[in-house]
Tab-separated table of C-alpha atoms in Angstrom:
chain	number	residue	atom	x	y	z
H	1354	UNK	CA	26.678	160.600	139.925
H	1355	UNK	CA	29.484	158.541	140.899
H	1356	UNK	CA	32.852	159.813	139.485
H	1357	UNK	CA	35.533	157.783	138.585
H	1358	UNK	CA	39.063	159.829	139.672
H	1359	UNK	CA	42.551	159.364	139.201
H	1360	UNK	CA	45.085	156.667	141.111
H	1361	UNK	CA	48.265	158.562	141.321
H	1362	UNK	CA	51.342	158.046	144.124
H	1363	UNK	CA	48.915	155.260	145.750
H	1364	UNK	CA	46.087	156.939	146.509
H	1365	UNK	CA	42.914	158.325	145.033
H	1366	UNK	CA	43.466	161.820	143.201
H	1367	UNK	CA	40.314	163.939	142.255
H	1368	UNK	CA	40.567	165.417	138.708
H	1369	UNK	CA	41.576	169.087	138.505
H	1370	UNK	CA	41.028	169.925	135.111
H	1371	UNK	CA	37.169	170.418	134.992
H	1372	UNK	CA	36.962	168.283	132.100
H	1373	UNK	CA	34.921	165.238	132.449
H	1374	UNK	CA	33.364	162.354	129.865
H	1375	UNK	CA	29.978	160.464	130.449
H	1376	UNK	CA	30.237	156.751	131.304
H	1377	UNK	CA	27.139	154.922	130.588
H	1378	UNK	CA	25.325	151.516	131.256
H	1379	UNK	CA	24.775	150.325	127.820
H	1380	UNK	CA	22.005	147.870	128.787
H	1381	UNK	CA	19.812	150.802	129.800
H	1382	UNK	CA	21.510	153.373	127.825
H	1383	UNK	CA	21.566	155.826	131.137
H	1384	UNK	CA	24.605	157.496	132.520
H	1385	UNK	CA	25.145	156.503	135.724
H	1386	UNK	CA	28.635	157.802	135.882
H	1387	UNK	CA	31.183	160.450	135.219
H	1388	UNK	CA	35.322	159.963	134.432
H	1389	UNK	CA	37.723	162.864	134.796
H	1390	UNK	CA	39.922	163.616	132.096
H	1391	UNK	CA	43.340	164.201	133.022
H	1392	UNK	CA	45.301	167.098	131.762
H	1393	UNK	CA	48.619	167.581	130.973
H	1394	UNK	CA	50.005	168.757	134.496
H	1395	UNK	CA	47.739	165.522	136.245
H	1396	UNK	CA	49.666	163.018	133.685
H	1397	UNK	CA	52.717	164.721	134.608
H	1398	UNK	CA	52.152	164.297	137.945
H	1399	UNK	CA	51.552	160.354	137.377
H	1400	UNK	CA	54.689	160.063	135.955
H	1401	UNK	CA	56.511	161.969	138.710
H	1402	UNK	CA	55.154	159.583	140.968
H	1403	UNK	CA	56.018	156.838	139.064
H	1404	UNK	CA	59.645	158.189	138.640
H	1405	UNK	CA	60.352	158.909	142.333
H	1406	UNK	CA	58.680	154.664	142.896
H	1407	UNK	CA	61.095	153.128	140.557
H	1408	UNK	CA	64.315	154.704	142.582
H	1409	UNK	CA	63.373	151.984	145.047
H	1410	UNK	CA	61.121	149.635	143.132
H	1411	UNK	CA	63.849	148.976	140.507
H	1412	UNK	CA	66.001	147.580	143.327
H	1413	UNK	CA	63.502	145.463	145.481
H	1414	UNK	CA	64.504	141.615	145.472
H	1415	UNK	CA	62.663	139.372	143.261
H	1416	UNK	CA	61.347	137.371	146.356
H	1417	UNK	CA	59.375	140.864	147.814
H	1418	UNK	CA	58.094	141.480	144.492
H	1419	UNK	CA	56.860	138.318	144.108
H	1420	UNK	CA	55.234	137.955	147.566
H	1421	UNK	CA	53.364	141.102	146.888
H	1422	UNK	CA	52.297	139.738	143.227
H	1423	UNK	CA	51.213	136.523	145.088
H	1424	UNK	CA	48.897	138.492	147.504
H	1425	UNK	CA	47.625	140.319	144.732
H	1426	UNK	CA	46.765	137.386	143.365
H	1427	UNK	CA	44.637	136.339	146.399
H	1428	UNK	CA	42.938	139.586	146.340
H	1429	UNK	CA	41.873	139.546	142.654
H	1430	UNK	CA	40.607	135.780	143.132
H	1431	UNK	CA	38.868	136.634	146.086
H	1432	UNK	CA	37.141	140.038	144.419
H	1433	UNK	CA	36.700	138.702	140.884
H	1434	UNK	CA	32.994	138.731	141.263
H	1435	UNK	CA	32.960	142.454	142.042
H	1436	UNK	CA	35.331	143.300	139.163
H	1437	UNK	CA	33.118	141.074	136.981
H	1438	UNK	CA	30.148	143.090	138.056
H	1439	UNK	CA	31.858	146.772	137.311
H	1440	UNK	CA	32.852	145.269	133.779
H	1441	UNK	CA	29.264	144.209	132.989
H	1442	UNK	CA	27.904	147.613	134.240
H	1443	UNK	CA	29.901	149.876	132.190
H	1444	UNK	CA	30.874	147.428	128.828
H	1445	UNK	CA	27.612	145.603	128.871
H	1446	UNK	CA	28.908	142.095	128.277
H	1447	UNK	CA	27.481	139.328	130.307
H	1448	UNK	CA	28.596	138.214	133.628
H	1449	UNK	CA	29.949	134.896	132.679
H	1450	UNK	CA	31.917	136.644	129.852
H	1451	UNK	CA	33.476	139.158	132.375
H	1452	UNK	CA	34.419	136.313	134.808
H	1453	UNK	CA	36.206	135.026	131.825
H	1454	UNK	CA	38.041	138.226	131.409
H	1455	UNK	CA	38.876	138.317	134.724
H	1456	UNK	CA	40.199	134.583	134.579
H	1457	UNK	CA	42.275	135.391	132.110
H	1458	UNK	CA	43.438	138.308	133.422
H	1459	UNK	CA	44.754	136.419	136.492
H	1460	UNK	CA	46.966	133.879	134.280
H	1461	UNK	CA	49.184	136.853	133.580
H	1462	UNK	CA	49.252	137.921	137.306
H	1463	UNK	CA	50.257	134.404	137.904
H	1464	UNK	CA	53.135	134.453	135.072
H	1465	UNK	CA	54.367	137.382	136.717
H	1466	UNK	CA	54.365	135.517	140.261
H	1467	UNK	CA	57.096	133.720	138.304
H	1468	UNK	CA	59.258	136.293	137.285
H	1469	UNK	CA	62.281	135.334	138.859
H	1470	UNK	CA	62.484	132.386	136.547
H	1471	UNK	CA	62.012	134.606	133.682
H	1472	UNK	CA	64.496	137.170	134.784
H	1473	UNK	CA	67.662	134.518	135.136
H	1474	UNK	CA	70.649	135.736	133.609
H	1475	UNK	CA	73.221	133.523	131.511
H	1476	UNK	CA	76.870	132.768	132.394
H	1477	UNK	CA	79.501	131.575	130.137
H	1478	UNK	CA	82.907	130.958	132.320
H	1479	UNK	CA	86.255	131.121	130.712
H	1480	UNK	CA	85.499	132.293	127.322
H	1481	UNK	CA	88.851	133.365	127.236
H	1482	UNK	CA	91.818	132.814	129.564
H	1483	UNK	CA	90.592	133.541	133.231
H	1484	UNK	CA	87.482	135.890	131.371
H	1485	UNK	CA	83.816	135.274	132.152
H	1486	UNK	CA	80.826	136.846	130.166
H	1487	UNK	CA	77.299	137.321	132.006
H	1488	UNK	CA	73.924	138.514	130.337
H	1489	UNK	CA	71.407	140.033	132.669
H	1490	UNK	CA	68.250	142.102	131.962
H	1491	UNK	CA	67.459	144.883	133.563
H	1492	UNK	CA	63.822	147.138	134.307
H	1493	UNK	CA	63.415	150.146	132.099
H	1494	UNK	CA	62.178	152.720	134.437
H	1495	UNK	CA	58.710	154.093	133.915
H	1496	UNK	CA	56.272	152.610	131.226
H	1497	UNK	CA	52.906	153.164	130.365
H	1498	UNK	CA	49.878	151.422	128.831
H	1499	UNK	CA	46.964	152.843	126.782
H	1500	UNK	CA	44.456	150.022	126.936
H	1501	UNK	CA	40.815	149.615	124.878
H	1502	UNK	CA	37.342	149.564	126.277
H	1503	UNK	CA	36.628	145.666	125.374
H	1504	UNK	CA	38.669	144.022	128.129
H	1505	UNK	CA	38.865	146.674	130.441
H	1506	UNK	CA	40.203	144.544	133.470
H	1507	UNK	CA	42.419	142.193	131.337
H	1508	UNK	CA	44.181	143.955	128.600
H	1509	UNK	CA	45.437	146.257	131.733
H	1510	UNK	CA	46.075	142.779	133.226
H	1511	UNK	CA	48.465	141.966	130.141
H	1512	UNK	CA	50.549	144.591	130.805
H	1513	UNK	CA	51.453	146.231	133.998
H	1514	UNK	CA	51.774	142.595	136.172
H	1515	UNK	CA	54.651	141.727	133.960
H	1516	UNK	CA	55.950	145.226	133.784
H	1517	UNK	CA	56.111	145.867	137.632
H	1518	UNK	CA	57.572	142.237	138.537
H	1519	UNK	CA	60.500	143.170	135.827
H	1520	UNK	CA	60.751	145.951	138.391
H	1521	UNK	CA	59.510	148.928	136.307
H	1522	UNK	CA	56.857	151.261	137.578
H	1523	UNK	CA	53.536	151.872	135.213
H	1524	UNK	CA	51.133	154.736	134.414
H	1525	UNK	CA	47.563	153.329	132.921
H	1526	UNK	CA	45.396	155.142	130.671
H	1527	UNK	CA	42.371	152.500	130.477
H	1528	UNK	CA	39.580	153.580	128.496
H	1529	UNK	CA	36.872	156.101	129.166
H	1530	UNK	CA	34.191	154.053	128.052
H	1531	UNK	CA	34.580	151.864	131.197
H	1532	UNK	CA	37.234	152.760	133.662
H	1533	UNK	CA	36.017	151.539	137.012
H	1534	UNK	CA	37.440	148.036	136.680
H	1535	UNK	CA	40.982	149.272	136.290
H	1536	UNK	CA	40.705	151.947	138.645
H	1537	UNK	CA	39.683	148.862	141.172
H	1538	UNK	CA	42.862	146.746	139.903
H	1539	UNK	CA	44.835	149.418	141.095
H	1540	UNK	CA	43.218	149.827	144.322
H	1541	UNK	CA	43.228	145.878	145.052
H	1542	UNK	CA	47.483	146.501	144.043
H	1543	UNK	CA	47.868	148.776	146.888
H	1544	UNK	CA	45.856	146.734	149.199
H	1545	UNK	CA	48.272	143.694	148.538
H	1546	UNK	CA	51.534	145.901	149.581
H	1547	UNK	CA	52.381	147.543	146.144
H	1548	UNK	CA	54.470	150.424	147.435
H	1549	UNK	CA	52.993	154.011	146.310
H	1550	UNK	CA	53.538	155.051	142.938
H	1551	UNK	CA	54.169	151.730	141.275
H	1552	UNK	CA	51.106	151.693	139.711
H	1553	UNK	CA	49.368	154.467	138.549
H	1554	UNK	CA	46.091	155.299	136.785
H	1555	UNK	CA	45.225	158.639	134.765
H	1556	UNK	CA	42.175	158.753	132.876
H	1557	UNK	CA	41.466	160.950	129.827
H	1558	UNK	CA	41.259	161.057	126.152
H	1559	UNK	CA	43.743	162.140	123.559
H	1560	UNK	CA	45.426	164.831	125.741
H	1561	UNK	CA	46.396	161.889	128.051
H	1562	UNK	CA	47.615	159.814	125.303
H	1563	UNK	CA	49.709	162.106	123.744
H	1564	UNK	CA	51.617	163.428	126.840
H	1565	UNK	CA	52.530	159.403	127.862
H	1566	UNK	CA	53.684	159.366	124.323
H	1567	UNK	CA	55.545	162.819	124.436
H	1568	UNK	CA	56.611	162.473	127.923
H	1569	UNK	CA	60.763	162.291	128.402
H	1570	UNK	CA	60.662	159.921	131.451
H	1571	UNK	CA	58.329	157.268	129.902
H	1572	UNK	CA	60.342	154.580	128.279
H	1573	UNK	CA	58.254	152.426	126.902
H	1574	UNK	CA	54.412	152.418	125.618
H	1575	UNK	CA	51.893	149.103	125.211
H	1576	UNK	CA	48.876	149.181	123.422
H	1577	UNK	CA	45.524	147.655	122.186
H	1578	UNK	CA	43.153	149.053	119.840
H	1579	UNK	CA	42.240	149.795	116.228
H	1580	UNK	CA	45.011	149.871	113.674
H	1581	UNK	CA	44.414	153.280	112.784
H	1582	UNK	CA	45.137	154.338	116.214
H	1583	UNK	CA	48.028	151.665	116.683
H	1584	UNK	CA	49.982	152.955	113.611
H	1585	UNK	CA	49.486	156.556	115.364
H	1586	UNK	CA	50.911	155.080	118.709
H	1587	UNK	CA	53.867	153.708	116.883
H	1588	UNK	CA	54.779	156.626	115.111
H	1589	UNK	CA	54.212	158.959	117.938
H	1590	UNK	CA	56.005	156.855	119.983
H	1591	UNK	CA	59.245	156.395	117.826
H	1592	UNK	CA	59.561	159.832	117.404
H	1593	UNK	CA	60.046	160.382	120.806
H	1594	UNK	CA	62.793	157.766	121.413
H	1595	UNK	CA	60.590	155.016	123.043
H	1596	UNK	CA	59.629	151.494	122.675
H	1597	UNK	CA	56.618	150.626	121.290
H	1598	UNK	CA	53.939	147.316	121.497
H	1599	UNK	CA	51.098	148.788	119.791
H	1600	UNK	CA	48.492	146.115	118.926
H	1601	UNK	CA	45.549	146.659	116.249
H	1602	UNK	CA	42.634	145.520	114.859
H	1603	UNK	CA	41.811	142.313	113.057
H	1604	UNK	CA	39.459	140.347	110.297
H	1605	UNK	CA	40.156	137.026	111.491
H	1606	UNK	CA	38.947	134.353	109.198
H	1607	UNK	CA	37.580	130.471	110.299
H	1608	UNK	CA	38.498	128.025	107.390
H	1609	UNK	CA	36.467	125.289	107.139
H	1610	UNK	CA	37.241	122.167	105.006
H	1611	UNK	CA	34.867	119.841	103.744
H	1612	UNK	CA	35.435	117.017	105.894
H	1613	UNK	CA	34.895	119.178	108.982
H	1614	UNK	CA	32.039	118.234	111.521
H	1615	UNK	CA	29.970	120.839	110.455
H	1616	UNK	CA	28.019	120.741	113.827
H	1617	UNK	CA	31.142	121.532	115.573
H	1618	UNK	CA	32.089	124.062	113.145
H	1619	UNK	CA	28.765	125.924	113.688
H	1620	UNK	CA	28.504	125.573	117.198
H	1621	UNK	CA	32.476	127.343	117.468
H	1622	UNK	CA	31.594	129.983	114.635
H	1623	UNK	CA	28.350	130.917	116.762
H	1624	UNK	CA	30.589	131.220	120.110
H	1625	UNK	CA	33.427	133.149	118.223
H	1626	UNK	CA	31.465	135.648	116.222
H	1627	UNK	CA	28.828	136.518	118.473
H	1628	UNK	CA	30.648	136.328	122.065
H	1629	UNK	CA	31.370	139.573	124.047
H	1630	UNK	CA	28.512	141.020	121.123
H	1631	UNK	CA	31.699	140.704	118.846
H	1632	UNK	CA	33.471	143.373	120.338
H	1633	UNK	CA	36.806	141.873	120.828
H	1634	UNK	CA	40.047	141.674	118.007
H	1635	UNK	CA	40.297	137.812	118.079
H	1636	UNK	CA	36.285	137.576	117.367
H	1637	UNK	CA	35.917	135.353	114.254
H	1638	UNK	CA	34.346	137.521	111.630
H	1639	UNK	CA	34.634	135.253	108.200
H	1640	UNK	CA	34.319	132.046	107.786
H	1641	UNK	CA	35.463	130.517	104.726
H	1642	UNK	CA	33.577	127.601	103.599
H	1643	UNK	CA	35.150	125.604	101.204
H	1644	UNK	CA	33.660	123.137	98.441
H	1645	UNK	CA	30.180	122.565	99.059
H	1646	UNK	CA	30.472	122.649	102.574
H	1647	UNK	CA	28.783	126.452	102.472
H	1648	UNK	CA	24.758	125.876	102.074
H	1649	UNK	CA	24.760	123.560	104.980
H	1650	UNK	CA	27.076	125.516	107.426
H	1651	UNK	CA	25.163	128.614	107.004
H	1652	UNK	CA	21.854	126.930	107.730
H	1653	UNK	CA	23.327	125.508	110.910
H	1654	UNK	CA	24.703	128.903	112.088
H	1655	UNK	CA	21.535	130.781	111.311
H	1656	UNK	CA	19.692	128.306	113.280
H	1657	UNK	CA	21.777	128.639	116.051
H	1658	UNK	CA	22.025	132.436	115.670
H	1659	UNK	CA	18.084	132.483	116.072
H	1660	UNK	CA	18.015	130.695	119.478
H	1661	UNK	CA	20.736	132.929	121.385
H	1662	UNK	CA	19.284	134.797	123.906
H	1663	UNK	CA	20.241	138.628	123.848
H	1664	UNK	CA	19.196	140.819	127.276
H	1665	UNK	CA	21.327	142.590	130.042
H	1666	UNK	CA	24.356	141.496	131.032
H	1667	UNK	CA	23.062	141.070	134.563
H	1668	UNK	CA	20.539	138.454	133.529
H	1669	UNK	CA	21.848	135.321	133.843
H	1670	UNK	CA	19.582	134.176	131.061
H	1671	UNK	CA	21.188	136.532	128.909
H	1672	UNK	CA	24.161	134.811	126.337
H	1673	UNK	CA	25.076	138.195	124.556
H	1674	UNK	CA	24.748	141.774	126.028
H	1675	UNK	CA	24.505	145.028	124.596
H	1676	UNK	CA	27.610	147.140	122.791
H	1677	UNK	CA	29.188	149.661	124.244
H	1678	UNK	CA	27.408	152.967	122.543
H	1679	UNK	CA	24.803	153.815	120.734
H	1680	UNK	CA	27.002	155.029	117.976
H	1681	UNK	CA	28.883	152.222	117.839
H	1682	UNK	CA	25.584	150.159	117.741
H	1683	UNK	CA	24.330	152.349	114.965
H	1684	UNK	CA	27.959	151.931	112.997
H	1685	UNK	CA	27.620	147.928	113.349
H	1686	UNK	CA	24.019	148.450	111.964
H	1687	UNK	CA	25.030	150.513	108.964
H	1688	UNK	CA	27.436	147.216	107.571
H	1689	UNK	CA	24.180	145.200	107.637
H	1690	UNK	CA	22.004	147.592	106.035
H	1691	UNK	CA	24.607	148.072	103.131
H	1692	UNK	CA	25.277	144.490	102.761
H	1693	UNK	CA	22.632	143.333	100.480
H	1694	UNK	CA	23.382	146.478	98.002
H	1695	UNK	CA	27.259	145.149	97.744
H	1696	UNK	CA	26.181	141.844	96.936
H	1697	UNK	CA	25.801	139.990	99.961
H	1698	UNK	CA	22.752	137.830	101.101
H	1699	UNK	CA	21.568	138.958	104.373
H	1700	UNK	CA	20.376	135.293	105.753
H	1701	UNK	CA	19.660	137.084	109.700
H	1702	UNK	CA	19.393	140.926	109.925
H	1703	UNK	CA	19.727	141.513	114.048
H	1704	UNK	CA	19.695	145.356	113.320
H	1705	UNK	CA	16.357	146.607	115.198
H	1706	UNK	CA	16.490	144.129	117.901
H	1707	UNK	CA	14.715	145.294	121.265
H	1708	UNK	CA	14.692	143.194	124.674
H	1709	UNK	CA	10.823	142.740	125.363
H	1710	UNK	CA	11.207	141.474	128.618
H	1711	UNK	CA	13.165	144.055	130.133
H	1712	UNK	CA	11.362	147.133	129.957
H	1713	UNK	CA	14.472	149.167	131.717
H	1714	UNK	CA	16.086	148.261	128.540
H	1715	UNK	CA	14.416	150.261	126.128
H	1716	UNK	CA	17.099	152.831	125.780
H	1717	UNK	CA	19.685	150.149	125.586
H	1718	UNK	CA	22.402	149.926	123.210
H	1719	UNK	CA	21.460	146.173	121.779
H	1720	UNK	CA	21.573	144.866	118.673
H	1721	UNK	CA	20.770	141.301	117.527
H	1722	UNK	CA	22.915	139.090	115.748
H	1723	UNK	CA	23.517	139.072	111.857
H	1724	UNK	CA	24.868	136.560	109.238
H	1725	UNK	CA	25.646	137.397	105.968
H	1726	UNK	CA	26.580	134.838	103.047
H	1727	UNK	CA	28.442	134.880	99.857
H	1728	UNK	CA	30.196	138.222	101.038
H	1729	UNK	CA	32.201	139.691	98.079
H	1730	UNK	CA	35.613	140.626	99.111
H	1731	UNK	CA	35.284	143.942	98.024
H	1732	UNK	CA	32.293	144.764	100.491
H	1733	UNK	CA	32.595	146.934	102.849
H	1734	UNK	CA	31.433	144.367	105.854
H	1735	UNK	CA	34.121	141.966	104.455
H	1736	UNK	CA	37.189	144.554	104.178
H	1737	UNK	CA	36.266	146.466	107.444
H	1738	UNK	CA	36.594	145.758	110.900
H	1739	UNK	CA	33.273	145.871	112.273
H	1740	UNK	CA	33.739	145.216	115.732
H	1741	UNK	CA	30.030	143.697	116.307
H	1742	UNK	CA	27.952	140.798	116.253
H	1743	UNK	CA	27.998	140.659	112.539
H	1744	UNK	CA	29.810	137.250	110.902
H	1745	UNK	CA	30.717	136.982	106.939
H	1746	UNK	CA	30.500	134.091	105.080
H	1747	UNK	CA	32.948	133.920	102.072
H	1748	UNK	CA	32.929	130.406	99.432
H	1749	UNK	CA	36.045	128.953	98.250
H	1750	UNK	CA	36.185	126.185	95.710
H	1751	UNK	CA	39.563	124.611	97.006
H	1752	UNK	CA	42.204	125.001	100.198
H	1753	UNK	CA	44.514	126.774	97.835
H	1754	UNK	CA	41.650	129.688	96.676
H	1755	UNK	CA	41.117	129.777	100.816
H	1756	UNK	CA	44.609	130.141	101.913
H	1757	UNK	CA	45.293	132.794	98.999
H	1758	UNK	CA	41.969	134.455	100.160
H	1759	UNK	CA	43.099	134.511	103.951
H	1760	UNK	CA	46.485	135.756	103.460
H	1761	UNK	CA	45.861	138.496	101.196
H	1762	UNK	CA	44.005	140.194	104.314
H	1763	UNK	CA	46.239	143.253	105.573
H	1764	UNK	CA	45.409	142.226	108.739
H	1765	UNK	CA	47.136	139.044	110.369
H	1766	UNK	CA	45.760	138.761	114.133
H	1767	UNK	CA	44.586	135.331	114.519
H	1768	UNK	CA	42.740	132.473	112.131
H	1769	UNK	CA	41.629	128.735	112.497
H	1770	UNK	CA	41.030	125.678	110.566
H	1771	UNK	CA	38.499	123.340	110.955
H	1772	UNK	CA	39.052	119.558	109.854
H	1773	UNK	CA	39.690	116.409	110.585
H	1774	UNK	CA	42.602	116.222	108.395
H	1775	UNK	CA	46.147	116.272	110.247
H	1776	UNK	CA	47.700	116.985	106.936
H	1777	UNK	CA	45.747	119.859	105.926
H	1778	UNK	CA	46.239	121.342	109.485
H	1779	UNK	CA	49.762	120.943	109.767
H	1780	UNK	CA	49.698	122.597	105.975
H	1781	UNK	CA	47.378	125.662	107.495
H	1782	UNK	CA	49.420	126.440	110.390
H	1783	UNK	CA	52.910	126.754	108.358
H	1784	UNK	CA	51.463	128.468	105.005
H	1785	UNK	CA	48.640	130.935	107.054
H	1786	UNK	CA	50.045	134.608	107.492
H	1787	UNK	CA	48.378	135.384	110.987
H	1788	UNK	CA	50.402	135.452	114.444
H	1789	UNK	CA	47.959	132.922	116.093
H	1790	UNK	CA	46.846	130.064	114.657
H	1791	UNK	CA	43.908	127.580	115.905
H	1792	UNK	CA	43.437	123.930	114.771
H	1793	UNK	CA	39.599	123.455	115.697
H	1794	UNK	CA	39.886	126.416	118.198
H	1795	UNK	CA	38.126	129.143	117.232
H	1796	UNK	CA	39.813	132.086	119.453
H	1797	UNK	CA	43.426	130.880	119.747
H	1798	UNK	CA	44.426	133.387	122.535
H	1799	UNK	CA	47.922	131.700	123.948
H	1800	UNK	CA	47.775	131.106	127.188
H	1801	UNK	CA	49.726	133.624	129.700
H	1802	UNK	CA	53.222	132.027	129.208
H	1803	UNK	CA	53.024	132.411	125.595
H	1804	UNK	CA	52.613	135.634	123.704
H	1805	UNK	CA	49.992	137.134	122.421
H	1806	UNK	CA	50.407	139.506	119.123
H	1807	UNK	CA	49.677	139.284	115.162
H	1808	UNK	CA	51.049	140.276	112.296
H	1809	UNK	CA	50.670	142.537	109.547
H	1810	UNK	CA	48.640	145.475	110.228
H	1811	UNK	CA	47.701	143.643	113.374
H	1812	UNK	CA	50.801	144.626	114.973
H	1813	UNK	CA	52.924	148.127	115.101
H	1814	UNK	CA	56.433	146.819	116.632
H	1815	UNK	CA	58.612	144.159	117.652
H	1816	UNK	CA	57.468	142.550	120.259
H	1817	UNK	CA	54.223	140.594	121.306
H	1818	UNK	CA	52.641	141.219	124.720
H	1819	UNK	CA	52.876	139.146	127.377
H	1820	UNK	CA	54.924	135.840	127.767
H	1821	UNK	CA	58.588	135.815	127.041
H	1822	UNK	CA	57.657	138.585	124.876
H	1823	UNK	CA	56.441	140.774	127.126
H	1824	UNK	CA	59.258	140.071	129.561
H	1825	UNK	CA	61.856	141.110	126.873
H	1826	UNK	CA	59.937	144.218	125.856
H	1827	UNK	CA	59.717	145.560	130.140
H	1828	UNK	CA	63.541	145.180	130.352
H	1829	UNK	CA	66.499	145.570	128.330
H	1830	UNK	CA	70.047	143.226	127.986
H	1831	UNK	CA	73.327	144.404	129.826
H	1832	UNK	CA	76.090	141.647	129.056
H	1833	UNK	CA	79.114	142.106	131.520
H	1834	UNK	CA	82.657	140.796	130.826
H	1835	UNK	CA	84.861	139.814	134.162
H	1836	UNK	CA	88.220	139.390	134.485
H	1837	UNK	CA	90.150	139.151	137.749
H	1838	UNK	CA	93.719	138.844	137.054
H	1839	UNK	CA	96.290	137.371	139.499
H	1840	UNK	CA	98.494	139.364	141.477
H	1841	UNK	CA	101.627	138.507	139.612
H	1842	UNK	CA	100.087	138.665	135.958
H	1843	UNK	CA	101.351	141.069	133.605
H	1844	UNK	CA	99.204	142.161	130.952
H	1845	UNK	CA	101.427	144.675	129.330
H	1846	UNK	CA	100.397	147.188	126.286
H	1847	UNK	CA	98.794	145.759	123.256
H	1848	UNK	CA	96.930	148.274	121.006
H	1849	UNK	CA	95.412	145.330	118.795
H	1850	UNK	CA	91.777	144.605	119.072
H	1851	UNK	CA	91.048	142.194	121.951
H	1852	UNK	CA	91.233	138.590	120.890
H	1853	UNK	CA	89.860	135.443	122.865
H	1854	UNK	CA	92.768	132.846	123.905
């Protein structure tokens, strides 16, 4: 059986703890790999390697850093199909979706290639007689990232390319459910010429997470995952004096106004709700139908849902793959089973789905898509982040009622409005309480040079991830005030507070 080990100090390191976790192929349900779980000592070794590497990497010129990153970008591009194959094998998403994940991660590598522009300081001359003031940004040192299963390549690439481009060294703790893609990213970074110890990967569970949060040589923690864990990460990181950006969960609403093109809205609702089997924090999980649009819109979504092709991710005909584990599949199904008792109308029930034309998938973690209409806001299916292919439809009589409903949610990750009315769209983008807003765009994930992050219980910390916020998070500012007096200049003694003149 294949074993995924650690990557420390520029080379593979076999797990020494004796503790391993199973890695399944979600399409078949079979365990094909195991992953070594790091002990405290192994995490310490990764941090020590990163600390040793920072002594030189932090002073490497921007020209040399970007040359390595350009080479890295070329290698990732050349191996994108291979990386996507690793994602499909361990996560389950269809290959085309996995390729899209790699492409979006590459955007952040490209941002990192332009780091020289992002790290330009500021200079003010003659702020006082003969005095200049400059501001610069410098790296923090060793930083770490803890990433989720749903994007095993993209989310790590949201973090470490920007961090190392800024001069930091990095320790990555990927999800233990699908670790191979992250390990391959580190291997390719070494091939690109990244010095030993600049990027390290330790696999594991809570033992590894807690050690990174507690380690005195780790200056900052980046995290993407569920809201309860994000809250824990923030509290623990702050307790140990670290910077933290912890992105949590979501319940993203898509508002459909009566003037919207309902076919266009239905297509986008299908794509945003059921893509990646709903296992993404930017998935649309609630459609808010305003006025008399509800019945027709629900019918159009249901008709499209019936035509979706669900199967193994390596089958080009599949549009949606399985969920990550059997336990998660069963949990998602429980929300559908309980919806009717809590007042919802189950229009499409995807539980109990089987892949009939792939006998090898009989034990896979498959579930069909579900559509719930007239869902009360008190129902569990509305209140909880399901993280699966379940779409709730909520009715609202007016725009004002709809915006109040959306803003009352404890989450504020992403949201969207579908309308032909520019005035309504502009009002929505100003009034809605969410960090990312789409206008006729259902999944408004920002491009690499804008930052990703939500509001309220979707973000714990002060900075969003990647883009300009990412650069600010992985650096700290320094202000330098300079004066070069003339040889004949006499300053004299003045104990008063300095004044500019």
